[in-house]
Amino acid sequence: MTYLPPPAEELRFLDAELRRLDAHRAQLLARRAWLVSVLQSAAPGPAAPPFSGPVPTTAPRPEASAPRVQNVLLVLGGVLLTIAAMAFTLVSWGHLGIAGRAAVLGTVTAAALAAPVPLLRRGLRSTAESVAGLGLALTVLDAYALHEAALTDTDGTAYAAVAATVLAGAWAVYGTALGALRLPRPVALAAAQLPLLLTALAADAGPYGVSAALLLTATADAAAALLVTSPALRPVRIAAATGAYGTGGWGLLGALWLSWTAPGPGAAARAAALLLPASAVAVTAAWRTARTADPGTTGATSTAGVTGTTDVTGTTGVTGATGRAGATSTTGPTHAAAAPGTPSPALPAQPLTTALPTATALLGALVLLAALGGVLRVTLPGGWAVPGELLGALALLAALRLPRMPERVRHGVAWACAAVQGLALLWALPLVAVALFGPFGWADRPWSGGPADARDAVTVHAPWLSHSGPALAVLGLLVGALALLVRNATWRPRALVGAAVLAWAAALSLPAALELPYVAGLVLLGLLTAAVLALPVLPPAGTVLALVTSVDLAFLALADRTATLTALSALTVLYAAASTRSRFAPVTAPAALAYATALACATGAAAGWQAPHTALLVLVVPAVAVAVAPRLATTARGACEVTGVVAALVAVGLAVTDAPVLALVLSSLGVLAVATAVRPDRRSAGYAAAALFALAAWVRLAAWEVTAPEAYTLPVTVPALLVGAWRRRRDPLTGSWAAYGPGLAVTLLPSLAALWRDEGWPRPLLLGSAALLVTLLGARHRLRAPLVLGGAVLVLTALHELAPYLVQFADALPRWVSPALAGLLLLALGATYERRLRDVRRVRDVLGRMS
């Protein structure tokens, strides 16, 4: 079917549209004149006469153009006639004799095929296309009728192959004879997709023959799509390209499946013999299409027939229409007619046109590599087919340096090689994962004895891979490819980083893959850590890789006591030395402190010390952090201090079972906090120092089993409160927590702790009275610290006194009372939630206004 009407009909359509536009313009001008008169009448003066002209109306815009309506009607008519012919052939065939049948079908077919000739002479091109389509459908019915009437003993598949061949040739000749028709030749090309396939099926050629038939048909289609360059044959080119991709796709799928499932070298070679020509056809098509679509390689010659863009603009009908309508300017863009032999201007490339060569070259390169992989899979043992496939991809990358290769083809082949490299890397990653995460299995069995070799050391909880050698070869090939083949100035730095990372992964997996001795594996990991730190191409990623390697080394060394102490000592020294370089310090300084903490713990365990005594050795780490942090850069200072705090927590955790040692650890940490608070930017560490000293005092009192801590705390509380009052007098902006908080906490909190172990009445009475007095003073002077501390101690003291009665009361109540009271409480809280929130906000505001 046509998308544009014949010139005469299009001219009539344009004339009608222009007349309608002129009439509508006249109506709008009349309406405008009336509106102008109305606006002028609004000014002082006589009123304007009412508008008496015709009321302008706009004709409803048609929803479908005349050519579209025409094409729909013609298509429906052709379809209905074709259905009627099929019904006659398949259902009413038995009512006529052999001569009658032949006469009816032959007459109708000849009439349908001959009718387009006079229709074309009269300019009814669309009608001729519709009738020609009916005639082509009748030829198919003729072929079917011939088989059913005279050739019933012939094999159906073979007859269909012959019939498809004859029909394709006849339709091609018919379309060539009537060149004005666009339908017969694409339909002939569609019928040409069947002969080879049906012949292979009739001959029982097997899967190889069927795939070969499909690929040969697709090759012919590709050749037709590339060789047909006339704009008038654009439908033929589109049909050929569709057949090439559709038929070739099915053929490629079959050949790839045969290559993947080939049981031996012979079968793989036969599958490769199918894939290699297909790859050559795809690359050739991409090459030709890219050169045609790229103006820089084709010069000024326009080959729109190949690229899919045509210059079909005409000017005759437009100028005639505009002249008849009385207008002197055209309403759309026009192009001057080119002189014979003058190349037409190239149209802008469409997205599909620009992407098609790249996609086709990508497909061709992948098919080539798949053929190679299928042969290598059955010829090379033990997973070595993957390195062989990778070598093929790298060799194909080297071919991209051909000087005359189009850029789009080069991109497609490069993407195919990159895909193969990515798949090979994914295949090799499990080896790296085992080498990376395997040493963590020694965390639950430290110092249980050194393994036999490095492979046993990383396979504590994971099985070893059988293709470790090929995986290492893949990593090595990828390293070489990134380091040597990438020459682009933009991508080369990234390629070097990627090569260094892959080299690190290969070196990490090397001891286990080669089954090196356990000690040799540890030494190699230590050297790898130092080398990654010193490699100039990697920072800042190098510090992260070095840290990962060192963690692997530390866990791998857990198998043996001597290895653990040696590895932790070496790592501590290595990272301490690397911290002298400012670009490494944010990572290496905390790492050195972490390994020093682990070394201190391991040393204490190796010496047979108890955990509290080991805590005294761990205290060296936060002391070093306090001494070193001021000398580091700002970016590394915070990380170093955080690591020191973590080491301090480790020391506290180790000493928690021994109260005297814990008090010593806490007081030592208090001294370190005071040393930190000396720095102007760390004044807040003074609060931590006060808290640590108070905790140390309380722990020491508990260790001495003191039952009356007030004898030790009151002598501290009174001077502390006096100093706080003096400070607030000197500096009214000093908060109550800084002035009175430490002094009050020194006495109230130890007394509260002693209260829960005291069954007498004097301590609760005195403590409650003191807490009440402190609370009242805080409320009177609007001080937050006395109010909060005194109120909290007062409430806890009251609960301590009421606890026995509450227990007795709970025992006397029935079991259902507790959930009932809980439910009532929840309902009450839910009902007054908003009011409670308001009260809480008020209390918060009151406390906020206090000092």
Tab-separated table of C-alpha atoms in Angstrom, residues 99-339:
chain	number	residue	atom	x	y	z
A	99	ALA	CA	-11.772	-28.327	-15.811
A	100	GLY	CA	-14.167	-26.008	-14.009
A	101	ARG	CA	-11.878	-25.595	-11.064
A	102	ALA	CA	-8.888	-24.770	-13.241
A	103	ALA	CA	-10.893	-22.408	-15.358
A	104	VAL	CA	-12.379	-20.513	-12.394
A	105	LEU	CA	-9.129	-20.077	-10.471
A	106	GLY	CA	-7.050	-19.386	-13.570
A	107	THR	CA	-9.494	-16.818	-14.868
A	108	VAL	CA	-9.836	-15.025	-11.544
A	109	THR	CA	-6.070	-15.047	-10.955
A	110	ALA	CA	-5.291	-13.788	-14.457
A	111	ALA	CA	-7.896	-11.065	-14.123
A	112	ALA	CA	-6.565	-9.969	-10.735
A	113	LEU	CA	-2.982	-9.872	-12.006
A	114	ALA	CA	-3.907	-8.022	-15.198
A	115	ALA	CA	-6.206	-5.457	-13.593
A	116	PRO	CA	-3.383	-3.246	-12.164
A	117	VAL	CA	-2.238	-2.342	-15.694
A	118	PRO	CA	-5.282	-0.208	-16.656
A	119	LEU	CA	-5.596	1.032	-13.092
A	120	LEU	CA	-2.052	2.390	-13.194
A	121	ARG	CA	-2.745	4.086	-16.525
A	122	ARG	CA	-5.675	5.887	-14.928
A	123	GLY	CA	-3.542	7.001	-11.966
A	124	LEU	CA	-5.285	4.715	-9.440
A	125	ARG	CA	-2.091	3.432	-7.900
A	126	SER	CA	-3.471	2.468	-4.488
A	127	THR	CA	-6.311	0.501	-6.056
A	128	ALA	CA	-3.816	-1.236	-8.310
A	129	GLU	CA	-1.726	-2.188	-5.264
A	130	SER	CA	-4.789	-3.678	-3.570
A	131	VAL	CA	-5.835	-5.696	-6.615
A	132	ALA	CA	-2.249	-6.876	-7.140
A	133	GLY	CA	-2.154	-8.104	-3.559
A	134	LEU	CA	-5.343	-10.072	-4.224
A	135	GLY	CA	-3.750	-11.585	-7.307
A	136	LEU	CA	-0.648	-12.628	-5.391
A	137	ALA	CA	-2.799	-14.283	-2.738
A	138	LEU	CA	-4.694	-16.138	-5.486
A	139	THR	CA	-1.447	-17.547	-6.867
A	140	VAL	CA	-0.841	-19.174	-3.478
A	141	LEU	CA	-4.303	-20.705	-3.638
A	142	ASP	CA	-3.564	-21.875	-7.180
A	143	ALA	CA	-0.460	-23.663	-5.950
A	144	TYR	CA	-2.453	-25.305	-3.170
A	145	ALA	CA	-5.213	-26.282	-5.543
A	146	LEU	CA	-2.706	-27.789	-7.980
A	147	HIS	CA	-1.279	-29.991	-5.260
A	148	GLU	CA	-4.693	-31.134	-4.041
A	149	ALA	CA	-6.004	-31.824	-7.544
A	150	ALA	CA	-3.127	-33.325	-9.481
A	151	LEU	CA	-0.084	-33.832	-7.205
A	152	THR	CA	-1.532	-35.427	-4.108
A	153	ASP	CA	1.126	-38.145	-4.065
A	154	THR	CA	3.942	-35.584	-3.937
A	155	ASP	CA	5.620	-34.916	-0.606
A	156	GLY	CA	4.013	-31.812	0.892
A	157	THR	CA	7.211	-30.241	2.196
A	158	ALA	CA	9.118	-30.736	-1.036
A	159	TYR	CA	6.195	-29.418	-3.057
A	160	ALA	CA	5.975	-26.388	-0.756
A	161	ALA	CA	9.683	-25.696	-1.339
A	162	VAL	CA	9.252	-25.850	-5.131
A	163	ALA	CA	6.075	-23.791	-4.996
A	164	ALA	CA	7.734	-21.123	-2.815
A	165	THR	CA	10.630	-20.929	-5.284
A	166	VAL	CA	8.343	-20.608	-8.304
A	167	LEU	CA	6.087	-18.078	-6.604
A	168	ALA	CA	9.026	-15.959	-5.413
A	169	GLY	CA	10.452	-15.841	-8.939
A	170	ALA	CA	7.089	-15.162	-10.559
A	171	TRP	CA	6.264	-12.386	-8.100
A	172	ALA	CA	9.681	-10.813	-8.649
A	173	VAL	CA	9.205	-10.838	-12.429
A	174	TYR	CA	5.673	-9.467	-12.045
A	175	GLY	CA	6.880	-6.665	-9.759
A	176	THR	CA	9.725	-5.817	-12.141
A	177	ALA	CA	7.352	-5.698	-15.102
A	178	LEU	CA	4.995	-3.392	-13.251
A	179	GLY	CA	7.659	-1.212	-11.623
A	180	ALA	CA	5.118	1.270	-10.300
A	181	LEU	CA	3.806	-1.343	-7.854
A	182	ARG	CA	5.621	-1.546	-4.540
A	183	LEU	CA	4.007	-4.686	-3.133
A	184	PRO	CA	5.061	-7.620	-5.385
A	185	ARG	CA	8.832	-7.448	-4.960
A	186	PRO	CA	8.849	-7.282	-1.114
A	187	VAL	CA	6.330	-10.140	-1.083
A	188	ALA	CA	8.564	-12.101	-3.439
A	189	LEU	CA	11.458	-11.513	-1.067
A	190	ALA	CA	9.334	-12.752	1.838
A	191	ALA	CA	8.473	-15.923	-0.087
A	192	ALA	CA	12.177	-16.424	-0.840
A	193	GLN	CA	12.762	-17.075	2.887
A	194	LEU	CA	11.128	-20.501	2.616
A	195	PRO	CA	12.704	-22.561	-0.216
A	196	LEU	CA	16.028	-23.454	1.424
A	197	LEU	CA	14.440	-24.122	4.804
A	198	LEU	CA	11.698	-26.312	3.341
A	199	THR	CA	14.246	-28.131	1.176
A	200	ALA	CA	16.378	-28.913	4.246
A	201	LEU	CA	13.307	-30.175	6.108
A	202	ALA	CA	12.188	-32.288	3.155
A	203	ALA	CA	15.662	-33.807	2.804
A	204	ASP	CA	15.810	-34.495	6.577
A	205	ALA	CA	19.110	-32.608	6.748
A	206	GLY	CA	19.116	-32.480	10.548
A	207	PRO	CA	19.852	-29.489	12.759
A	208	TYR	CA	23.078	-28.628	10.924
A	209	GLY	CA	21.313	-28.544	7.560
A	210	VAL	CA	18.397	-26.501	8.871
A	211	SER	CA	20.744	-23.957	10.455
A	212	ALA	CA	22.801	-23.801	7.255
A	213	ALA	CA	19.653	-23.190	5.209
A	214	LEU	CA	18.545	-20.385	7.466
A	215	LEU	CA	21.986	-18.759	7.439
A	216	LEU	CA	22.302	-19.006	3.636
A	217	THR	CA	18.890	-17.387	3.261
A	218	ALA	CA	19.903	-14.617	5.661
A	219	THR	CA	23.119	-14.098	3.677
A	220	ALA	CA	21.125	-13.612	0.496
A	221	ASP	CA	18.851	-11.181	2.303
A	222	ALA	CA	21.838	-9.197	3.582
A	223	ALA	CA	23.295	-9.045	0.095
A	224	ALA	CA	19.984	-7.761	-1.251
A	225	ALA	CA	19.731	-5.153	1.489
A	226	LEU	CA	23.241	-3.904	0.747
A	227	LEU	CA	23.053	-3.960	-3.046
A	228	VAL	CA	19.621	-2.380	-3.463
A	229	THR	CA	20.395	1.333	-3.352
A	230	SER	CA	17.623	2.882	-5.416
A	231	PRO	CA	15.182	5.028	-3.400
A	232	ALA	CA	12.322	3.546	-5.386
A	233	LEU	CA	13.207	0.077	-4.048
A	234	ARG	CA	13.225	1.111	-0.404
A	235	PRO	CA	10.448	-1.404	0.506
A	236	VAL	CA	12.577	-4.179	-0.988
A	237	ARG	CA	15.558	-3.101	1.073
A	238	ILE	CA	13.463	-2.970	4.250
A	239	ALA	CA	12.048	-6.453	3.559
A	240	ALA	CA	15.546	-7.796	2.869
A	241	ALA	CA	16.939	-6.319	6.082
A	242	THR	CA	14.021	-7.722	8.076
A	243	GLY	CA	14.571	-11.150	6.547
A	244	ALA	CA	18.317	-10.975	7.227
A	245	TYR	CA	17.831	-10.243	10.901
A	246	GLY	CA	14.833	-12.513	11.426
A	247	THR	CA	15.946	-15.576	9.494
A	248	GLY	CA	19.581	-15.073	10.434
A	249	GLY	CA	18.640	-14.773	14.103
A	250	TRP	CA	16.973	-18.179	14.118
A	251	GLY	CA	19.887	-19.674	12.202
A	252	LEU	CA	22.399	-18.192	14.641
A	253	LEU	CA	20.483	-19.488	17.634
A	254	GLY	CA	20.514	-22.990	16.191
A	255	ALA	CA	24.214	-22.851	15.312
A	256	LEU	CA	25.126	-21.473	18.740
A	257	TRP	CA	23.178	-24.245	20.449
A	258	LEU	CA	24.968	-26.826	18.310
A	259	SER	CA	28.315	-25.289	19.223
A	260	TRP	CA	27.463	-25.197	22.943
A	261	THR	CA	26.276	-28.826	23.026
A	262	ALA	CA	28.893	-30.257	20.664
A	263	PRO	CA	30.122	-33.584	22.095
A	264	GLY	CA	33.449	-33.594	20.276
A	265	PRO	CA	35.833	-31.619	18.072
A	266	GLY	CA	34.123	-32.716	14.860
A	267	ALA	CA	30.698	-31.472	15.899
A	268	ALA	CA	32.202	-28.237	17.225
A	269	ALA	CA	34.049	-27.721	13.930
A	270	ARG	CA	30.816	-28.192	11.947
A	271	ALA	CA	29.052	-25.659	14.172
A	272	ALA	CA	31.979	-23.257	13.745
A	273	ALA	CA	31.734	-23.716	9.969
A	274	LEU	CA	28.202	-22.351	10.256
A	275	LEU	CA	29.090	-19.493	12.585
A	276	LEU	CA	32.195	-18.148	10.840
A	277	PRO	CA	30.485	-17.242	7.534
A	278	ALA	CA	27.621	-15.687	9.478
A	279	SER	CA	30.123	-13.589	11.407
A	280	ALA	CA	31.819	-12.508	8.187
A	281	VAL	CA	28.477	-11.499	6.679
A	282	ALA	CA	27.527	-9.466	9.768
A	283	VAL	CA	30.864	-7.637	9.896
A	284	THR	CA	30.770	-6.967	6.138
A	285	ALA	CA	27.248	-5.590	6.403
A	286	ALA	CA	28.252	-3.380	9.326
A	287	TRP	CA	31.332	-2.174	7.436
A	288	ARG	CA	29.312	-1.329	4.314
A	289	THR	CA	26.505	0.331	6.249
A	290	ALA	CA	28.909	2.379	8.374
A	291	ARG	CA	30.834	3.622	5.343
A	292	THR	CA	27.580	4.537	3.605
A	293	ALA	CA	26.122	6.316	6.633
A	294	ASP	CA	29.274	8.291	7.443
A	295	PRO	CA	29.580	11.379	5.216
A	296	GLY	CA	33.271	11.595	5.993
A	297	THR	CA	33.941	8.286	4.252
A	298	THR	CA	31.467	8.473	1.378
A	299	GLY	CA	32.131	11.998	0.211
A	300	ALA	CA	29.225	14.045	-1.015
A	301	THR	CA	27.377	11.206	-2.703
A	302	SER	CA	24.013	10.436	-1.152
A	303	THR	CA	23.156	6.774	-0.807
A	304	ALA	CA	19.886	7.066	0.962
A	305	GLY	CA	18.764	3.731	-0.277
A	306	VAL	CA	21.230	1.970	1.970
A	307	THR	CA	21.046	4.156	5.036
A	308	GLY	CA	17.295	4.210	5.166
A	309	THR	CA	16.816	7.965	4.480
A	310	THR	CA	15.345	9.157	1.187
A	311	ASP	CA	14.812	12.576	-0.357
A	312	VAL	CA	11.265	12.419	-1.675
A	313	THR	CA	10.361	16.108	-1.433
A	314	GLY	CA	8.580	17.445	-4.473
A	315	THR	CA	7.538	20.913	-5.497
A	316	THR	CA	5.265	20.570	-8.526
A	317	GLY	CA	2.032	19.892	-6.690
A	318	VAL	CA	2.712	22.538	-4.064
A	319	THR	CA	3.397	25.344	-6.504
A	320	GLY	CA	0.364	24.473	-8.531
A	321	ALA	CA	-1.843	24.443	-5.468
A	322	THR	CA	-0.578	27.731	-4.143
A	323	GLY	CA	-0.948	29.415	-7.508
A	324	ARG	CA	-4.520	28.235	-7.823
A	325	ALA	CA	-5.393	29.424	-4.311
A	326	GLY	CA	-4.097	32.874	-4.982
A	327	ALA	CA	-1.233	32.704	-2.494
A	328	THR	CA	2.313	33.563	-3.405
A	329	SER	CA	4.205	31.759	-0.627
A	330	THR	CA	4.328	28.079	0.202
A	331	THR	CA	3.255	26.754	3.591
A	332	GLY	CA	6.022	24.228	3.995
A	333	PRO	CA	9.689	23.745	3.153
A	334	THR	CA	10.537	23.103	-0.471
A	335	HIS	CA	13.677	21.959	-2.232
A	336	ALA	CA	14.779	22.959	-5.649
A	337	ALA	CA	14.902	20.170	-8.177
A	338	ALA	CA	18.403	18.864	-8.644
A	339	ALA	CA	19.974	18.719	-12.024
